[in-house]
mmCIF file of C-alpha atoms in Angstrom:
data_model
loop_
_atom_site.group_PDB
_atom_site.id
_atom_site.type_symbol
_atom_site.label_atom_id
_atom_site.label_comp_id
_atom_site.label_asym_id
_atom_site.label_seq_id
_atom_site.Cartn_x
_atom_site.Cartn_y
_atom_site.Cartn_z
ATOM 1 C CA MET A 1 -48.941 117.964 -241.027
ATOM 2 C CA ASP A 2 -46.624 120.389 -242.840
ATOM 3 C CA LYS A 3 -45.936 122.707 -239.893
ATOM 4 C CA ASN A 4 -43.453 122.327 -237.082
ATOM 5 C CA PHE A 5 -44.940 121.271 -233.754
ATOM 6 C CA ASN A 6 -43.714 120.946 -230.177
ATOM 7 C CA LEU A 7 -43.912 117.420 -228.840
ATOM 8 C CA SER A 8 -44.110 116.354 -225.198
ATOM 9 C CA LEU A 9 -43.837 112.643 -224.343
ATOM 10 C CA LEU A 10 -44.690 111.299 -220.883
ATOM 11 C CA ILE A 11 -44.767 107.970 -219.125
ATOM 12 C CA ILE A 12 -46.701 108.014 -215.839
ATOM 13 C CA VAL A 13 -45.956 105.300 -213.277
ATOM 14 C CA ASN A 14 -48.043 104.234 -210.304
ATOM 15 C CA GLU A 15 -45.386 105.091 -207.730
ATOM 16 C CA PRO A 16 -43.443 108.196 -206.738
ATOM 17 C CA ILE A 17 -39.924 108.673 -208.087
ATOM 18 C CA GLU A 18 -37.295 108.817 -205.347
ATOM 19 C CA LEU A 19 -34.033 110.154 -206.743
ATOM 20 C CA SER A 20 -31.533 108.036 -204.790
ATOM 21 C CA ASP A 21 -33.574 104.939 -205.693
ATOM 22 C CA LEU A 22 -33.573 106.052 -209.331
ATOM 23 C CA PHE A 23 -29.775 106.265 -209.344
ATOM 24 C CA ASN A 24 -29.543 102.821 -207.746
ATOM 25 C CA ARG A 25 -31.797 101.388 -210.440
ATOM 26 C CA SER A 26 -29.610 102.890 -213.178
ATOM 27 C CA ASN A 27 -26.353 101.407 -211.863
ATOM 28 C CA GLY A 28 -25.059 98.589 -214.013
ATOM 29 C CA ILE A 29 -27.498 99.109 -216.893
ATOM 30 C CA ASN A 30 -25.569 99.178 -220.157
ATOM 31 C CA GLY A 31 -26.023 102.389 -222.093
ATOM 32 C CA VAL A 32 -27.818 104.182 -219.252
ATOM 33 C CA SER A 33 -25.992 107.111 -217.688
ATOM 34 C CA LEU A 34 -27.994 109.452 -215.484
ATOM 35 C CA LYS A 35 -26.019 112.543 -214.574
ATOM 36 C CA LEU A 36 -27.973 115.093 -212.602
ATOM 37 C CA MET A 37 -26.775 118.675 -212.693
ATOM 38 C CA ALA A 38 -27.984 121.244 -210.197
ATOM 39 C CA PRO A 39 -30.868 123.351 -211.547
ATOM 40 C CA GLU A 40 -29.599 126.361 -213.474
ATOM 41 C CA THR A 41 -30.389 129.985 -212.767
ATOM 42 C CA ARG A 42 -29.711 132.469 -215.529
ATOM 43 C CA LEU A 43 -28.144 135.728 -214.401
ATOM 44 C CA VAL A 44 -29.494 138.870 -216.004
ATOM 45 C CA GLY A 45 -27.303 141.954 -215.916
ATOM 46 C CA GLY A 46 -28.757 145.306 -214.965
ATOM 47 C CA SER A 47 -27.702 148.923 -215.033
ATOM 48 C CA GLY A 48 -27.354 149.126 -211.264
ATOM 49 C CA ILE A 49 -24.340 148.294 -209.137
ATOM 50 C CA THR A 50 -25.671 144.973 -207.832
ATOM 51 C CA PHE A 51 -26.777 141.730 -209.415
ATOM 52 C CA ALA A 52 -29.613 139.684 -207.959
ATOM 53 C CA ILE A 53 -29.518 135.903 -208.206
ATOM 54 C CA GLY A 54 -32.937 134.400 -208.799
ATOM 55 C CA GLY A 55 -34.825 132.365 -211.302
ATOM 56 C CA GLY A 56 -37.821 130.238 -212.125
ATOM 57 C CA ASN A 57 -38.915 126.911 -210.715
ATOM 58 C CA PRO A 58 -36.139 124.287 -210.772
ATOM 59 C CA ASN A 59 -36.724 120.876 -212.295
ATOM 60 C CA PHE A 60 -34.572 117.792 -212.442
ATOM 61 C CA ALA A 61 -33.359 117.051 -215.949
ATOM 62 C CA PHE A 62 -30.889 114.332 -216.870
ATOM 63 C CA ARG A 63 -29.001 115.822 -219.794
ATOM 64 C CA GLY A 64 -29.119 113.859 -223.049
ATOM 65 C CA ALA A 65 -30.471 110.678 -221.453
ATOM 66 C CA VAL A 66 -33.061 109.895 -224.163
ATOM 67 C CA LEU A 67 -31.481 109.860 -227.626
ATOM 68 C CA GLY A 68 -29.607 113.048 -226.761
ATOM 69 C CA LYS A 69 -32.691 114.757 -225.316
ATOM 70 C CA ASP A 70 -33.153 115.630 -221.661
ATOM 71 C CA LEU A 71 -35.069 113.297 -219.368
ATOM 72 C CA ILE A 72 -37.244 115.313 -216.996
ATOM 73 C CA VAL A 73 -38.489 113.630 -213.822
ATOM 74 C CA PHE A 74 -41.015 114.815 -211.260
ATOM 75 C CA ASN A 75 -43.865 113.583 -209.106
ATOM 76 C CA MET A 76 -47.480 114.554 -209.679
ATOM 77 C CA VAL A 77 -49.488 114.867 -206.466
ATOM 78 C CA TYR A 78 -53.235 115.390 -206.217
ATOM 79 C CA GLN A 79 -55.772 114.271 -203.619
ATOM 80 C CA ASN A 80 -54.090 111.263 -201.975
ATOM 81 C CA ILE A 81 -52.341 110.023 -205.122
ATOM 82 C CA THR A 82 -48.664 110.459 -206.025
ATOM 83 C CA ARG A 83 -47.410 109.274 -209.393
ATOM 84 C CA GLY A 84 -43.981 109.551 -210.981
ATOM 85 C CA ILE A 85 -43.539 111.230 -214.358
ATOM 86 C CA PHE A 86 -40.819 110.573 -216.920
ATOM 87 C CA GLN A 87 -40.911 113.190 -219.665
ATOM 88 C CA THR A 88 -38.917 114.216 -222.701
ATOM 89 C CA GLN A 89 -39.610 116.976 -225.189
ATOM 90 C CA VAL A 90 -39.004 117.418 -228.893
ATOM 91 C CA PRO A 91 -39.404 121.119 -229.776
ATOM 92 C CA GLY A 92 -40.008 122.481 -233.257
ATOM 93 C CA THR A 93 -40.171 119.266 -235.273
ATOM 94 C CA LYS A 94 -42.312 117.725 -237.987
ATOM 95 C CA ASP A 95 -40.417 114.449 -238.075
ATOM 96 C CA ILE A 96 -42.881 111.740 -237.030
ATOM 97 C CA LEU A 97 -40.228 109.041 -237.253
ATOM 98 C CA ALA A 98 -37.922 110.876 -234.843
ATOM 99 C CA GLY A 99 -40.845 111.443 -232.466
ATOM 100 C CA ASN A 100 -41.682 107.737 -232.474
ATOM 101 C CA GLU A 101 -38.035 106.782 -231.935
ATOM 102 C CA THR A 102 -37.827 109.154 -228.967
ATOM 103 C CA PHE A 103 -40.997 107.732 -227.385
ATOM 104 C CA ASN A 104 -39.745 104.171 -227.903
ATOM 105 C CA ALA A 105 -36.421 105.113 -226.309
ATOM 106 C CA LEU A 106 -38.223 106.691 -223.338
ATOM 107 C CA ARG A 107 -40.347 103.571 -222.895
ATOM 108 C CA ASP A 108 -37.261 101.317 -223.080
ATOM 109 C CA LEU A 109 -35.430 103.449 -220.512
ATOM 110 C CA VAL A 110 -38.328 103.355 -218.030
ATOM 111 C CA LYS A 111 -38.549 99.583 -218.513
ATOM 112 C CA GLN A 112 -34.801 99.155 -217.986
ATOM 113 C CA LEU A 113 -35.048 101.153 -214.771
ATOM 114 C CA GLY A 114 -37.530 98.588 -213.484
ATOM 115 C CA TYR A 115 -40.729 100.657 -213.465
ATOM 116 C CA SER A 116 -43.295 98.115 -214.631
ATOM 117 C CA ASP A 117 -46.540 99.443 -213.123
ATOM 118 C CA ILE A 118 -47.404 101.977 -215.819
ATOM 119 C CA PHE A 119 -50.476 104.138 -215.309
ATOM 120 C CA ALA A 120 -50.432 105.812 -218.728
ATOM 121 C CA TYR A 121 -48.558 106.888 -221.806
ATOM 122 C CA GLU A 122 -49.250 110.479 -222.825
ATOM 123 C CA ILE A 123 -48.496 112.535 -225.921
ATOM 124 C CA GLY A 124 -48.920 116.307 -225.986
ATOM 125 C CA ILE A 125 -48.648 118.442 -229.106
ATOM 126 C CA ASN A 126 -48.928 122.168 -229.620
ATOM 127 C CA LEU A 127 -48.379 124.355 -232.647
ATOM 128 C CA THR A 128 -49.456 127.681 -234.092
ATOM 129 C CA ILE A 129 -51.473 127.934 -237.292
ATOM 130 C CA GLU A 130 -52.237 130.921 -239.504
ATOM 131 C CA HIS A 131 -55.949 131.263 -238.918
ATOM 132 C CA ASN A 132 -58.456 132.992 -236.651
ATOM 133 C CA GLU A 133 -61.808 132.952 -238.487
ATOM 134 C CA TYR A 134 -64.196 130.701 -236.622
ATOM 135 C CA PRO A 135 -67.626 129.715 -237.941
ATOM 136 C CA LEU A 136 -70.939 131.028 -236.689
ATOM 137 C CA TYR A 137 -72.366 129.014 -233.827
ATOM 138 C CA GLY A 138 -75.921 128.043 -234.653
ATOM 139 C CA GLU A 139 -76.730 125.411 -232.049
ATOM 140 C CA ILE A 140 -78.369 127.759 -229.521
ATOM 141 C CA LYS A 141 -81.515 129.663 -230.465
ATOM 142 C CA GLY A 142 -83.202 132.593 -228.749
ATOM 143 C CA LEU A 143 -80.180 134.176 -227.093
ATOM 144 C CA ARG A 144 -80.941 137.630 -225.691
ATOM 145 C CA THR A 145 -77.467 139.132 -225.679
ATOM 146 C CA MET A 146 -76.101 137.658 -228.918
ATOM 147 C CA LYS A 147 -77.426 137.914 -232.453
ATOM 148 C CA SER A 148 -74.792 135.961 -234.381
ATOM 149 C CA PRO A 149 -72.362 134.298 -231.964
ATOM 150 C CA ARG A 150 -69.150 132.885 -233.347
ATOM 151 C CA LEU A 151 -67.120 130.081 -231.885
ATOM 152 C CA LYS A 152 -64.127 131.368 -229.937
ATOM 153 C CA ALA A 153 -62.473 127.979 -230.002
ATOM 154 C CA ILE A 154 -63.005 124.367 -230.956
ATOM 155 C CA LYS A 155 -62.469 121.722 -228.309
ATOM 156 C CA LEU A 156 -63.116 118.023 -228.825
ATOM 157 C CA LEU A 157 -62.844 115.602 -225.912
ATOM 158 C CA ASP A 158 -63.166 111.844 -226.109
ATOM 159 C CA GLY A 159 -63.169 109.445 -223.177
ATOM 160 C CA ASP A 160 -65.255 108.214 -220.266
ATOM 161 C CA THR A 161 -65.513 111.649 -218.669
ATOM 162 C CA GLN A 162 -68.958 111.694 -217.084
ATOM 163 C CA GLY A 163 -68.503 113.045 -213.564
ATOM 164 C CA LYS A 164 -64.929 111.786 -213.346
ATOM 165 C CA ASP A 165 -61.565 113.375 -212.646
ATOM 166 C CA LEU A 166 -59.969 113.809 -216.083
ATOM 167 C CA ARG A 167 -56.528 113.160 -214.602
ATOM 168 C CA GLU A 168 -57.663 109.606 -213.944
ATOM 169 C CA GLU A 169 -59.062 108.979 -217.415
ATOM 170 C CA TYR A 170 -57.632 107.827 -220.693
ATOM 171 C CA ILE A 171 -58.672 110.654 -222.961
ATOM 172 C CA SER A 172 -58.047 112.333 -226.277
ATOM 173 C CA GLU A 173 -58.449 116.102 -226.559
ATOM 174 C CA ILE A 174 -57.899 118.470 -229.467
ATOM 175 C CA SER A 175 -58.250 122.205 -228.905
ATOM 176 C CA ILE A 176 -57.950 125.082 -231.381
ATOM 177 C CA GLU A 177 -58.195 128.600 -230.017
ATOM 178 C CA ARG A 178 -57.544 132.048 -231.423
ATOM 179 C CA ILE A 179 -54.506 133.800 -229.960
ATOM 180 C CA THR A 180 -55.857 137.009 -228.488
ATOM 181 C CA HIS A 181 -52.777 139.177 -229.001
ATOM 182 C CA GLN A 182 -51.721 137.867 -232.427
ATOM 183 C CA SER A 183 -53.909 138.700 -235.390
ATOM 184 C CA GLY A 184 -54.578 135.846 -237.756
ATOM 185 C CA LYS A 185 -53.139 133.093 -235.564
ATOM 186 C CA SER A 186 -54.557 130.233 -233.508
ATOM 187 C CA ILE A 187 -52.944 127.721 -231.163
ATOM 188 C CA VAL A 188 -53.577 124.012 -231.591
ATOM 189 C CA SER A 189 -52.998 121.737 -228.599
ATOM 190 C CA THR A 190 -53.671 118.080 -227.900
ATOM 191 C CA VAL A 191 -53.470 115.563 -225.084
ATOM 192 C CA TYR A 192 -53.651 111.857 -225.852
ATOM 193 C CA ARG A 193 -53.401 109.536 -222.839
ATOM 194 C CA THR A 194 -53.617 105.753 -223.181
ATOM 195 C CA LYS A 195 -53.247 102.714 -220.957
ATOM 196 C CA GLU A 196 -51.207 100.777 -223.516
ATOM 197 C CA PHE A 197 -48.343 101.984 -225.682
ATOM 198 C CA GLU A 198 -49.540 102.614 -229.258
ATOM 199 C CA GLU A 199 -46.970 102.498 -232.050
ATOM 200 C CA ASN A 200 -48.972 104.700 -234.442
ATOM 201 C CA ALA A 201 -50.340 107.177 -231.896
ATOM 202 C CA LEU A 202 -48.306 110.175 -233.057
ATOM 203 C CA HIS A 203 -49.231 109.662 -236.712
ATOM 204 C CA ASP A 204 -52.910 109.238 -235.797
ATOM 205 C CA ILE A 205 -52.992 112.380 -233.622
ATOM 206 C CA LEU A 206 -51.454 114.532 -236.359
ATOM 207 C CA SER A 207 -53.935 113.128 -238.868
ATOM 208 C CA ASP A 208 -56.816 114.017 -236.535
ATOM 209 C CA ILE A 209 -55.441 117.543 -236.070
ATOM 210 C CA ASP A 210 -55.506 118.037 -239.836
ATOM 211 C CA GLU A 211 -59.146 116.951 -239.929
ATOM 212 C CA VAL A 212 -60.202 119.251 -237.066
ATOM 213 C CA VAL A 213 -58.372 122.240 -238.544
ATOM 214 C CA LYS A 214 -60.566 121.844 -241.623
ATOM 215 C CA LEU A 215 -63.552 122.794 -239.462
ATOM 216 C CA ILE A 216 -62.381 126.410 -239.403
ATOM 217 C CA ARG A 217 -61.092 126.598 -242.949
#
């Protein structure tokens, strides 16, 4: 992979994160300092005589807690399940080694905090590539409204997904889709969720992306 990509690293635990409990867990752990700032709202000046204070959705980020990168924490709620999420992001990189070091540091931090019931480890990648020519789709015959349909996107999904909630499955997905408003560009995105921590996961995902991109080149 010779292009920069945005990397999102998550550890999902089988219990909700309660902030005061999280601070208690961090007390006395060498090298762990969780300082929580209030969510920021950016002020935008206008030409009028008043300024309105408002912003987007707040999230809780511990500044620089994972090798100098922010630790984002939140709870994911769906149906009757609540799970805690520890996340860190590495924007605009192509350094696999640094990505692996960050994921290892995130895993070590979660372990030090005493969260041992791990539901999943998840890696997300997205990047933009210079391409938008997709091959003709020849699998369906006898269409009445299409003479030579082309693929709009490529999406590969691997996992035990038959009739199941994908949020509960360990899956691998690679998607490549043309960007509607940008000529000659497509967005590549992946989700790779595993039960066990895999040392070579990031390298393997990037290798698979290269192989899938070849399908449209």
